CSV table of C-alpha atoms and ligand atoms in Angstrom, one decimal:
chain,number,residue,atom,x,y,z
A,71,UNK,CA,116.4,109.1,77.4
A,72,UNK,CA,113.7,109.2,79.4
A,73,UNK,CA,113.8,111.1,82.4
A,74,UNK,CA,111.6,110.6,85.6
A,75,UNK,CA,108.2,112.5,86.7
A,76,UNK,CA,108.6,115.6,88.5
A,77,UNK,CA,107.3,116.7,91.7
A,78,UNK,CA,104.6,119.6,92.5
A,79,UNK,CA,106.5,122.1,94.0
A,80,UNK,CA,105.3,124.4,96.3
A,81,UNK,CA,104.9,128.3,96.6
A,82,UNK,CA,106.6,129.6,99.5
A,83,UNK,CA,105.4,133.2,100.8
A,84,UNK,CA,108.2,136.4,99.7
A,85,UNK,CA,111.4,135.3,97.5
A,86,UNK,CA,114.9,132.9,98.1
A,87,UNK,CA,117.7,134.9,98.3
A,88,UNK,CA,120.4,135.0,95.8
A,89,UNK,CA,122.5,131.6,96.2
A,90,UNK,CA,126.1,131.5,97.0
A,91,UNK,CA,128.2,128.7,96.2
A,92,UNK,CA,131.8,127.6,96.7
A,93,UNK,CA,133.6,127.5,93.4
A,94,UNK,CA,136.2,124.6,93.3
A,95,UNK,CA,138.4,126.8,90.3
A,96,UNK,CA,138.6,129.9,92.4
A,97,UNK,CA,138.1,128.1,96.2
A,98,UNK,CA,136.0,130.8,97.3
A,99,UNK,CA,132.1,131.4,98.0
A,100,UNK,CA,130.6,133.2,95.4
A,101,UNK,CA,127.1,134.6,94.3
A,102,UNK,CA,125.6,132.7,91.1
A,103,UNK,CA,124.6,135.3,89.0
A,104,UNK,CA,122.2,133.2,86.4
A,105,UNK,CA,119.9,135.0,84.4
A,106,UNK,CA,116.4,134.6,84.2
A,107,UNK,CA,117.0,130.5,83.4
A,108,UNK,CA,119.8,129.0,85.5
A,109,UNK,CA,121.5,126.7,83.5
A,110,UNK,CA,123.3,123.4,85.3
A,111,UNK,CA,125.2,120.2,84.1
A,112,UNK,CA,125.3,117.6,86.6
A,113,UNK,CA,127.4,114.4,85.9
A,114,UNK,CA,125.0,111.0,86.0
A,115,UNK,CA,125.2,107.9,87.1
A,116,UNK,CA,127.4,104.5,85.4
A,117,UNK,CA,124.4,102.3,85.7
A,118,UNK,CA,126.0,99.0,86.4
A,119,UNK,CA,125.0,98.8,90.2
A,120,UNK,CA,122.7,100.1,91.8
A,121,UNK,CA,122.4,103.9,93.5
A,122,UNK,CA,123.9,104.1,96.6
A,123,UNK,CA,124.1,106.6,99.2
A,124,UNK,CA,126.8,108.4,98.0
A,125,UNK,CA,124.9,109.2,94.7
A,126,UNK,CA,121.7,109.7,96.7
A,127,UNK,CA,124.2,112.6,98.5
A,128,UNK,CA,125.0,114.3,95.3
A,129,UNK,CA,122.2,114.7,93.4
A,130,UNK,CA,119.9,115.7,96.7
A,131,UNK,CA,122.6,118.4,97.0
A,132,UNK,CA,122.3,119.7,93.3
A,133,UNK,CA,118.8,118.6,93.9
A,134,UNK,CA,118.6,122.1,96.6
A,135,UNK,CA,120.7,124.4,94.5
A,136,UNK,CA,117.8,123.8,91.6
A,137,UNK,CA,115.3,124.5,94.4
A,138,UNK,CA,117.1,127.3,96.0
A,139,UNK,CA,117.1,129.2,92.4
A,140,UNK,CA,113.4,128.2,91.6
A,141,UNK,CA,112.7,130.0,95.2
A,142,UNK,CA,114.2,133.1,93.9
A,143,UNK,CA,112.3,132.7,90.8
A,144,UNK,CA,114.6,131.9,88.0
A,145,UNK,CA,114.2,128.6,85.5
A,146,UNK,CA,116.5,126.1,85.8
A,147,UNK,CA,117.7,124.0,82.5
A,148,UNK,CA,118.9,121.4,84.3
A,149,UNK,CA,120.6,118.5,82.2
A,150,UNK,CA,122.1,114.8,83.6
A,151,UNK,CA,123.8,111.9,81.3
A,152,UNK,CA,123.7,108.5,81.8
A,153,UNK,CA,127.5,107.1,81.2
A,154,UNK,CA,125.2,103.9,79.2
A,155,UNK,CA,128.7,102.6,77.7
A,156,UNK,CA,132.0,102.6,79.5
A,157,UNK,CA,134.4,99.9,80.7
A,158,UNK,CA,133.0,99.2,84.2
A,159,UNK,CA,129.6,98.2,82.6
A,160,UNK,CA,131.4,96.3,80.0
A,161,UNK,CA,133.5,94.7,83.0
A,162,UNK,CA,129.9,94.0,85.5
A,163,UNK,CA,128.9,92.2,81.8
A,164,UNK,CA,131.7,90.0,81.9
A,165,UNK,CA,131.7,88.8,85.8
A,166,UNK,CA,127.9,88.4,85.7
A,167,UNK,CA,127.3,86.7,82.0
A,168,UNK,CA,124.5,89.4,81.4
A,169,UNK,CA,123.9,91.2,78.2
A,170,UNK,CA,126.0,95.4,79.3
A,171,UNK,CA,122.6,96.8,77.4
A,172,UNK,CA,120.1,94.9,80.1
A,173,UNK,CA,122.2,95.9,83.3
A,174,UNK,CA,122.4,99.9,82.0
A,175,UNK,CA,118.8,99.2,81.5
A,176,UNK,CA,117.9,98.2,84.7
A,177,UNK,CA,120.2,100.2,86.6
A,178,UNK,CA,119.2,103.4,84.9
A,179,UNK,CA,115.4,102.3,85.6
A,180,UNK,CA,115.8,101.8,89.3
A,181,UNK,CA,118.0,105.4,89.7
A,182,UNK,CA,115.0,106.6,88.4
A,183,UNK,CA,112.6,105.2,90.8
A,184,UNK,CA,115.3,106.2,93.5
A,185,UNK,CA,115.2,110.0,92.4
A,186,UNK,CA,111.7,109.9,92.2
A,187,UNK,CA,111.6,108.7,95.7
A,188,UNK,CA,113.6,110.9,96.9
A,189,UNK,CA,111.6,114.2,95.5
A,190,UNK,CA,114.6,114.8,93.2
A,191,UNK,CA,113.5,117.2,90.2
A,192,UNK,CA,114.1,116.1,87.0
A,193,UNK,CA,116.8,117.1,84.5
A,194,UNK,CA,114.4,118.2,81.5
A,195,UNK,CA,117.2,116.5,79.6
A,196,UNK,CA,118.4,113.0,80.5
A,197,UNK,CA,120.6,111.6,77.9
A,198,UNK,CA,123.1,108.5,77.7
A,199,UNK,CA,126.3,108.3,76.6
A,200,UNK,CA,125.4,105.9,73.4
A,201,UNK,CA,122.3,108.6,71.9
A,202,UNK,CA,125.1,110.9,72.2
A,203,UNK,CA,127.7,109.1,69.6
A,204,UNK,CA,126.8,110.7,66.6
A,205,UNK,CA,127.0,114.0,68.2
A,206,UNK,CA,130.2,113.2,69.8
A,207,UNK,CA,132.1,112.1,66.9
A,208,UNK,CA,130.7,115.5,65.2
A,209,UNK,CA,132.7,117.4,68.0
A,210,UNK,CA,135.8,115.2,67.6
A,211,UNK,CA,136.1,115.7,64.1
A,212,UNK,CA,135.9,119.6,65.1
A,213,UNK,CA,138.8,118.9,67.6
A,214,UNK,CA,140.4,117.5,64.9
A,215,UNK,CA,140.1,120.1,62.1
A,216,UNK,CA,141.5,122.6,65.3
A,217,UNK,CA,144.7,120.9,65.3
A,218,UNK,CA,143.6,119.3,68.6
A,219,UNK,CA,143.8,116.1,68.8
A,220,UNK,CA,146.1,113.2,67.4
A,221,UNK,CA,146.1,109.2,67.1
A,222,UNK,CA,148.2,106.8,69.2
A,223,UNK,CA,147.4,103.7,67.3
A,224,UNK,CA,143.8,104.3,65.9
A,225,UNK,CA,142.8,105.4,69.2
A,226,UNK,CA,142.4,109.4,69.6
A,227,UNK,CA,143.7,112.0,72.1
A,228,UNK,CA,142.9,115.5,72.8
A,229,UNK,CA,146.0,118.0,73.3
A,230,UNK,CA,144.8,119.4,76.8
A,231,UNK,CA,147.7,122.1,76.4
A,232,UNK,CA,145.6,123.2,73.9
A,233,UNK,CA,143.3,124.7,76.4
A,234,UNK,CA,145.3,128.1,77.7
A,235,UNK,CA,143.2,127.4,81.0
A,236,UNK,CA,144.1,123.6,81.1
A,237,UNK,CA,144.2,122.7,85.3
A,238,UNK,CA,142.3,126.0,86.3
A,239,UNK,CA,139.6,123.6,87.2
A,240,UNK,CA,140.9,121.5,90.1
A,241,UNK,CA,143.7,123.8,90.2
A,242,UNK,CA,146.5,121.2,90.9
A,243,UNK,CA,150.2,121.3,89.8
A,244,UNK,CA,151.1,118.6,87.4
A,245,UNK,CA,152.4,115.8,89.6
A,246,UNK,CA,149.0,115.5,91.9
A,247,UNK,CA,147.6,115.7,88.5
A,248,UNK,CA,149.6,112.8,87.2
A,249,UNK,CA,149.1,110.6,90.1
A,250,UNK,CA,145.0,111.1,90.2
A,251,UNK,CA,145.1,110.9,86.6
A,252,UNK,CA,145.8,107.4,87.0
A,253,UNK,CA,143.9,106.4,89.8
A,254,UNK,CA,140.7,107.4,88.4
A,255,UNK,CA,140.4,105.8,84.6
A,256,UNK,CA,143.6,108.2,82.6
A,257,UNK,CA,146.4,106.1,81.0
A,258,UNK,CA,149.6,108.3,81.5
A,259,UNK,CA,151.7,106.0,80.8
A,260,UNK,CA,150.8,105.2,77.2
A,261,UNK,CA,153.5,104.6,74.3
A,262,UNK,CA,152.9,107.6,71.9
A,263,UNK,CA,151.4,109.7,74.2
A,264,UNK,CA,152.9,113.8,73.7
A,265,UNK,CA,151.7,114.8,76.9
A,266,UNK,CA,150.9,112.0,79.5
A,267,UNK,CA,147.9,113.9,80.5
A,268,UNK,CA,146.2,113.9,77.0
A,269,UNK,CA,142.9,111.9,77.4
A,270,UNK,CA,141.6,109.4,75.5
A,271,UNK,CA,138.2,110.9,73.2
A,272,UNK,CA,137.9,108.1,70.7
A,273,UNK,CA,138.6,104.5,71.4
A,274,UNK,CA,138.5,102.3,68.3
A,275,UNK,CA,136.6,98.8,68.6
A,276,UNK,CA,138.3,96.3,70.5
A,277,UNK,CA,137.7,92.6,70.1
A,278,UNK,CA,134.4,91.5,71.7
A,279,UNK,CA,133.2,94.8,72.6
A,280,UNK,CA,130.8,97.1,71.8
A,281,UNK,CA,131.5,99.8,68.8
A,282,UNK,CA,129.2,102.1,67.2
A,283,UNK,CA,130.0,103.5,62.9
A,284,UNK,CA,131.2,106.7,62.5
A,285,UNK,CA,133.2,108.7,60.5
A,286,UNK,CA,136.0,108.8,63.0
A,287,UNK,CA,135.7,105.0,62.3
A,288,UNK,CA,134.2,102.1,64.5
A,289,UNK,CA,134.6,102.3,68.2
A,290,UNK,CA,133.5,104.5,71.3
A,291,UNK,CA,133.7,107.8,72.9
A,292,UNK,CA,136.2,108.3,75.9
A,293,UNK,CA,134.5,109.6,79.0
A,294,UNK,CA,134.9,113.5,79.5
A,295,UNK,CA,134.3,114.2,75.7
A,296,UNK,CA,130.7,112.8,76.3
A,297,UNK,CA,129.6,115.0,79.2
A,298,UNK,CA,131.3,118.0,76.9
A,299,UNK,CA,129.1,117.1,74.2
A,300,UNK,CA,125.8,116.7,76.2
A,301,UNK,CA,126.6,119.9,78.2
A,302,UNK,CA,127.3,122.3,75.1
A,303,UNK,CA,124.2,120.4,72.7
A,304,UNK,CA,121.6,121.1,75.5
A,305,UNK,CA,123.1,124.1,77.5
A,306,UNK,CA,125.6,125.8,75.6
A,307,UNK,CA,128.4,127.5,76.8
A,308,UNK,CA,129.1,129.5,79.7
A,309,UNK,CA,126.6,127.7,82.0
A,310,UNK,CA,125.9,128.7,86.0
A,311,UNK,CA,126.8,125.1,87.4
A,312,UNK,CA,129.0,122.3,86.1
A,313,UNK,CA,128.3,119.8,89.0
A,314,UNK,CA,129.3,116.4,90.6
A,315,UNK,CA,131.4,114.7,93.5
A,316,UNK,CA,134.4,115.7,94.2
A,317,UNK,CA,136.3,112.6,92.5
A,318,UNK,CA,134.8,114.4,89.3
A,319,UNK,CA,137.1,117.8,89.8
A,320,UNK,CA,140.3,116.1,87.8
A,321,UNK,CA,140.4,114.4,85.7
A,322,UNK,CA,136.5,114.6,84.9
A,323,UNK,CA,135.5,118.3,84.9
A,324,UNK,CA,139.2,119.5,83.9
A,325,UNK,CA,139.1,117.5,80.9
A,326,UNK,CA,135.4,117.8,79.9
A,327,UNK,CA,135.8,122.2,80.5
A,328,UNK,CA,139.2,121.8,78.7
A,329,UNK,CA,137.5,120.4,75.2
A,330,UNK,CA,134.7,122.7,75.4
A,331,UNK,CA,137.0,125.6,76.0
A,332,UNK,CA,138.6,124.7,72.9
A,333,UNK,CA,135.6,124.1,71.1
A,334,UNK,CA,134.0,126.9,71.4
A,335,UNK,CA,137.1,129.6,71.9
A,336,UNK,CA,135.1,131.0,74.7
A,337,UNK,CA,135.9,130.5,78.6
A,338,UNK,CA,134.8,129.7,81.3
A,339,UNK,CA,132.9,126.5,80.4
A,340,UNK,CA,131.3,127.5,83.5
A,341,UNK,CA,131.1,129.8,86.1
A,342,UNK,CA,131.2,127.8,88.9
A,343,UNK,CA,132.6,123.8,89.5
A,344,UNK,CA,130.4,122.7,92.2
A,345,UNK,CA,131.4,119.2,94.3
A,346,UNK,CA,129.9,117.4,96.9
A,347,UNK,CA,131.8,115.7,99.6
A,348,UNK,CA,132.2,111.9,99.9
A,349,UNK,CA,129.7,109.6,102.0
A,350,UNK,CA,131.8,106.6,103.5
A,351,UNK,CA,131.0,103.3,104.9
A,352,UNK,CA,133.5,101.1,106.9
A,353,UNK,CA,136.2,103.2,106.7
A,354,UNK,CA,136.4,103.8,103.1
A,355,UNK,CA,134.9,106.3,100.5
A,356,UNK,CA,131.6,104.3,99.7
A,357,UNK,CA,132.3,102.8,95.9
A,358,UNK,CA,130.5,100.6,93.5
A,359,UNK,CA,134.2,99.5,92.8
A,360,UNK,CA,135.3,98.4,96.3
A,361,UNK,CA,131.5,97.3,97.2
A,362,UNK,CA,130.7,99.0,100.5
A,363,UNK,CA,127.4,100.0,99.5
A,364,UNK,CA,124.7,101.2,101.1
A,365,UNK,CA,121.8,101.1,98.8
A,366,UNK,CA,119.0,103.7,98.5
A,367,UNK,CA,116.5,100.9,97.3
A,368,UNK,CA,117.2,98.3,99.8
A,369,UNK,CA,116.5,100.6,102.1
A,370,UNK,CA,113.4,101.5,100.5
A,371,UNK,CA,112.3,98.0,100.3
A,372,UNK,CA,113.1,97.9,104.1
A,373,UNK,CA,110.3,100.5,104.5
A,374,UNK,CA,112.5,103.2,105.3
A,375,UNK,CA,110.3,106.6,104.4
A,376,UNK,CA,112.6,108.0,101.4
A,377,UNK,CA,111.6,111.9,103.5
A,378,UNK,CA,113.4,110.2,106.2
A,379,UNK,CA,116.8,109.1,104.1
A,380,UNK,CA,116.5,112.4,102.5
A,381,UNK,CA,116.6,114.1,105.9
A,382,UNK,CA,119.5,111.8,106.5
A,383,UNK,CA,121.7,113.2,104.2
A,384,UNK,CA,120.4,116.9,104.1
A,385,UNK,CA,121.9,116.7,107.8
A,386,UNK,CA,125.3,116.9,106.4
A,387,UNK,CA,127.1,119.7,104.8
A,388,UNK,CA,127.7,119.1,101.3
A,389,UNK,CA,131.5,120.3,101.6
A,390,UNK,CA,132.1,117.9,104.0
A,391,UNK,CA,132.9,114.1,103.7
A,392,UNK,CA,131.0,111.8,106.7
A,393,UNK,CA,130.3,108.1,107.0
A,394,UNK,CA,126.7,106.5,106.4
A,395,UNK,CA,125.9,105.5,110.2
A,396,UNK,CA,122.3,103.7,111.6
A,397,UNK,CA,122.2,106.5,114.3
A,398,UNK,CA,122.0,109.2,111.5
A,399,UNK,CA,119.2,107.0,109.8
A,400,UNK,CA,117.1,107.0,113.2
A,401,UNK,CA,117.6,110.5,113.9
A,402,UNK,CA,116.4,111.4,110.2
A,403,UNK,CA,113.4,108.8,111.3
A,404,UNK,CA,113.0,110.6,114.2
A,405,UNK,CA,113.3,114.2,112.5
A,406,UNK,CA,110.9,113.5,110.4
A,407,UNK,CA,108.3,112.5,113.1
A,408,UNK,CA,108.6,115.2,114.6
A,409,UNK,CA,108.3,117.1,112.0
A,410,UNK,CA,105.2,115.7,110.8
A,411,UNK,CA,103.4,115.4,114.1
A,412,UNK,CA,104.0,119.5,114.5
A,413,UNK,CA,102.9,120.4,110.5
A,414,UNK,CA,99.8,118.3,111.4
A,415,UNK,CA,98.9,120.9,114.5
A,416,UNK,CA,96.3,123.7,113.8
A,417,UNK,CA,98.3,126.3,114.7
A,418,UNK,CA,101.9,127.3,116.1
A,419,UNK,CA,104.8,129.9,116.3
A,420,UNK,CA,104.8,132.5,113.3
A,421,UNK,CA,106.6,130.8,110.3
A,422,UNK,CA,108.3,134.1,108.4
A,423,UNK,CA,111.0,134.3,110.2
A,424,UNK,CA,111.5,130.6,110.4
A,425,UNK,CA,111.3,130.7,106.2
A,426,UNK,CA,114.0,133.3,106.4
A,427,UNK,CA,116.2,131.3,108.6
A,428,UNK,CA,116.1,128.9,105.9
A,429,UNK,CA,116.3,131.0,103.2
A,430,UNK,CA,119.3,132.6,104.6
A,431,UNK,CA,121.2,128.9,105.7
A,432,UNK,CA,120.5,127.7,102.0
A,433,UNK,CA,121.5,130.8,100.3
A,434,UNK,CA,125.0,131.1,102.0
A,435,UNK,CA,126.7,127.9,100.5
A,436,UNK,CA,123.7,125.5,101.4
A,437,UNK,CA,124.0,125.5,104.9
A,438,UNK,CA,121.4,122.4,105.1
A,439,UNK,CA,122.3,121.6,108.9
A,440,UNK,CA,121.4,125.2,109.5
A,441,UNK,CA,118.1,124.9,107.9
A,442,UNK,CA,117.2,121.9,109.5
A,443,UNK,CA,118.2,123.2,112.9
A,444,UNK,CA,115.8,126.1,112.3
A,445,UNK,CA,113.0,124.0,111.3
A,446,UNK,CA,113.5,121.6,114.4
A,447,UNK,CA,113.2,124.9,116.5
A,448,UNK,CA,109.8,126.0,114.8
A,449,UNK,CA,108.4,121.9,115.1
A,450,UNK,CA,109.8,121.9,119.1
A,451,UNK,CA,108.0,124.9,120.0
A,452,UNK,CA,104.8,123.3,118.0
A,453,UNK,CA,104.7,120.3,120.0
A,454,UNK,CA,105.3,122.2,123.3
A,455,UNK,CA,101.9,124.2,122.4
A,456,UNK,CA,103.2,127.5,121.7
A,457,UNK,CA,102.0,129.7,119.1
A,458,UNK,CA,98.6,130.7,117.8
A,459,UNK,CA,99.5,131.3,114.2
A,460,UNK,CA,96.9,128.7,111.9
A,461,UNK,CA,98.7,129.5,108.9
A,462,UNK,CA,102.2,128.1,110.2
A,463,UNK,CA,101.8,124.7,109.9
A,464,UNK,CA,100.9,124.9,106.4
A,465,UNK,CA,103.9,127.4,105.8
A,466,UNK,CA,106.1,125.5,107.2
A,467,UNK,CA,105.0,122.3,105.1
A,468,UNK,CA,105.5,124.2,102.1
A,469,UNK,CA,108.7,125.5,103.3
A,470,UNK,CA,109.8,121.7,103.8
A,471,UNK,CA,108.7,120.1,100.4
A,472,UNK,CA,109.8,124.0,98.1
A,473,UNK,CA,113.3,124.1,99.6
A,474,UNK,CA,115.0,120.9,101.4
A,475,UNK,CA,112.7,118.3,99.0
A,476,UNK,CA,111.1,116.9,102.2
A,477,UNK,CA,107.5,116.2,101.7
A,478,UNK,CA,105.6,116.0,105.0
B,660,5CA,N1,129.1,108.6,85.0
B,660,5CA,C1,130.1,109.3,85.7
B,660,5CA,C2,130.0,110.8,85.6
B,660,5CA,S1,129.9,111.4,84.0
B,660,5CA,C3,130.2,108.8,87.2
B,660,5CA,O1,131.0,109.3,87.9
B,660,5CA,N2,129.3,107.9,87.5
B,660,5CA,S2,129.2,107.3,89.0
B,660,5CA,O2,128.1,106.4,89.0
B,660,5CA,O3,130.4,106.8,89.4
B,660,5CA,O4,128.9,108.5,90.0
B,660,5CA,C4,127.7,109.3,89.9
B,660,5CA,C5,127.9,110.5,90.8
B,660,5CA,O5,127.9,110.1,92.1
B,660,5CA,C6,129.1,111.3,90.5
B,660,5CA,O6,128.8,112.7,90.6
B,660,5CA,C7,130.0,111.0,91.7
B,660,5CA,O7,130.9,112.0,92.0
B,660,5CA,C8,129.0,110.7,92.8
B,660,5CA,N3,129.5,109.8,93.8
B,660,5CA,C9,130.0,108.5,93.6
B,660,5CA,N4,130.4,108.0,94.8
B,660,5CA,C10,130.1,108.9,95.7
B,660,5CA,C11,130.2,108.9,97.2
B,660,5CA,N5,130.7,107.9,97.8
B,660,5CA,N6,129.9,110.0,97.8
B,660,5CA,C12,129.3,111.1,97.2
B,660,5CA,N7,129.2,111.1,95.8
B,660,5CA,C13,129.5,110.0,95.1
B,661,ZN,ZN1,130.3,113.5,83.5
């Protein structure tokens, strides 16, 4: 699929540090320890609406760890899907009369739009969910000749107990398990299921919907098999970063690291499971589902600067779940004034250790508040005339656009 046009990215003087992350298997901070091409899987978007804050959230944060890395000078393979066929699309076709193809068409086209606004690097592979059938049904048909996976009707099922490390992901005992499974898309409670938390990884055609030929017969990939079988044809095993929200950890990132596990015989899938907090509106996580959207475009349309929602959301942690509010908008507005009017100056305070402040915030589980807080200290004492360094501004600019995205 096609993915979107990439930013210039500027130098910034010295190197990052090396980036520590909180691991959701393990529930500590770690280093990453990529090599000389980090190598991250972030889950994409179900393009039957359109991208709202929440998504805007989680991809800006994955959007920093890829800048944090480039800073220290490693490549990053970075690799998205688009989840182009599943039932909520099917169900948007439905209530709205519209063909499933045109609104994953035209949702996918405006995400792109959004992430280009947004300064949000490309993955060098963007790839849906239908390019991928062929591919997937080759890696069922492995599962199968493994022993792992059975049929419950003509529908298919992988044995997750066929993964040793099965739950080492979200690390939750079997009841939480059980009642998430449900909520988010898993059918425990299926006739002919052996273990109620088998997932589905081939659905055969149903009347009236879409099914594609293959030899596992006609029909359509489950969900976690298909970010499995982008994640090992473009990246392999073993990669640095398996990312997402955190309503990915179970049963999304269990499920998907589960099959490739026993795919390849080789663990971890990856080395850290990295999940961003929740963005709320009106009380409730915000959810294409429940409709309390705030979307990036409208806002866009409204002439909100994208810097300035991309400041908005760099002002929260991404560990920590907050609500969409105006007042953060017009402080990001504000922010980003400021910010401006003081990179515009001829000269001000020194920037190096402004750049390591940064550095330092970013590296230690991407402490964005922190960075912006050091930047805000550099701008204030711009504006207030102090400083004689006519390099800064410049540095500082650089500093803004390499590392938080923000182009001033
Ligand atoms: N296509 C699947 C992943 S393979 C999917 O979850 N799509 S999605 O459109 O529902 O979500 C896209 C990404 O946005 C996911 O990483 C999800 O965790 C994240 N996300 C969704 N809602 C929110 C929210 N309210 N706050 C933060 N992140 C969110
Ligand atoms: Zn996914």
């Amino acid at each position: 699929m096609k993915s979107w046009p990439g930013p210039q990215i500027p130098v910034v003087p010295g190197t990052g540090q090396q980036l520590h992350l909180y691991d959701t298997a393990s529930g500590t901070v770690r280093p990453t320890e990529p090599g000389p091409t980090a190598r991250m899987y972030v889950c994409g978007i179900t393009p039957y609406d359109a991208t709202h804050m929440g998504h805007a959230f989680t991809y800006v944060t994955f959007d920093v760890i890829n800048r944090v890395w480039r800073d220290a000078r490693h490549d990053v393979h970075y690799v998205q899907n688009v989840t182009d066929i599943d039932d909520p699309l099917l169900e948007r076709a439905v209530q709205t009369g519209q063909d499933w193809r045109e609104i994953a068409d035209r949702e996918t086209a405006l995400f792109r739009e959004d992430m280009a606004a947004l300064n949000v690097i490309p993955p060098q592979d963007y790839i849906g969910a239908v390019e991928s059938i062929p591919s997937v049904a080759e890696y069922v048909q492995e599962l199968q000749s493994l022993g792992a996976v059975y049929s419950v009707d003509s529908d298919l099922y992988f044995r997750v107990r066929r993964d040793p490390d099965f739950g080492a992901v979200a690390n939750l005992d079997d009841a939480a398990m059980l009642a998430i499974f449900a909520e988010r898309g898993g059918d425990p409670d299926r006739p002919g299921k052996e273990d109620p938390l088998d997932c589905l990884v081939w659905q055969s055609a149903r009347p009236d919907e879409p099914a594609w030929d293959t030899p596992l017969g006609h029909g359509r990939p489950g969900w976690h098999i298909e970010c499995a079988a982008i994640a090992l044809d473009h990246l392999g095993m073993t990669i640095d970063v398996q990312g997402g929200g955190t309503d990915l950890a179970f049963p999304h990132h269990e499920m998907s690291a589960s099959e490739a596990q026993v795919l390849r015989g080789a663990y971890p899938f990856a080395r850290h499971y990295v999940h961003s907090a929740m963005v709320g509106w009106q009380g409730h996580k915000m959810s294409k589902s429940r409709g309390n959207l705030v979307f990036v475009s409208a806002l866009r349309h409204a002439d909100v600067d994208p810097m300035a929602i991309r400041l908005a959301l760099l002002a929260h942690h991404y560990r920590t779940d907050w609500a969409w509010t105006e007042q953060g908008m017009e402080g990001a507005v504000g922010r980003l004034a400021l910010w401006r009017a003081a990179v515009a100056g001829t000269s001000g305070p020194d920037a190096a250790p402004v750049i390591e402040r940064v550095r330092g915030a970013l590296a230690d589980d991407l402490r964005t508040p922190a960075a912006l807080d050091a930047i805000d200290g550099w701008a204030m004492a711009q504006q207030a005339a102090s400083g004689d360094d006519a390099e800064a501004p410049a540095q500082i600019a650089a500093l803004a656009d390499a590392l938080l995205g923000v182009r001033l």
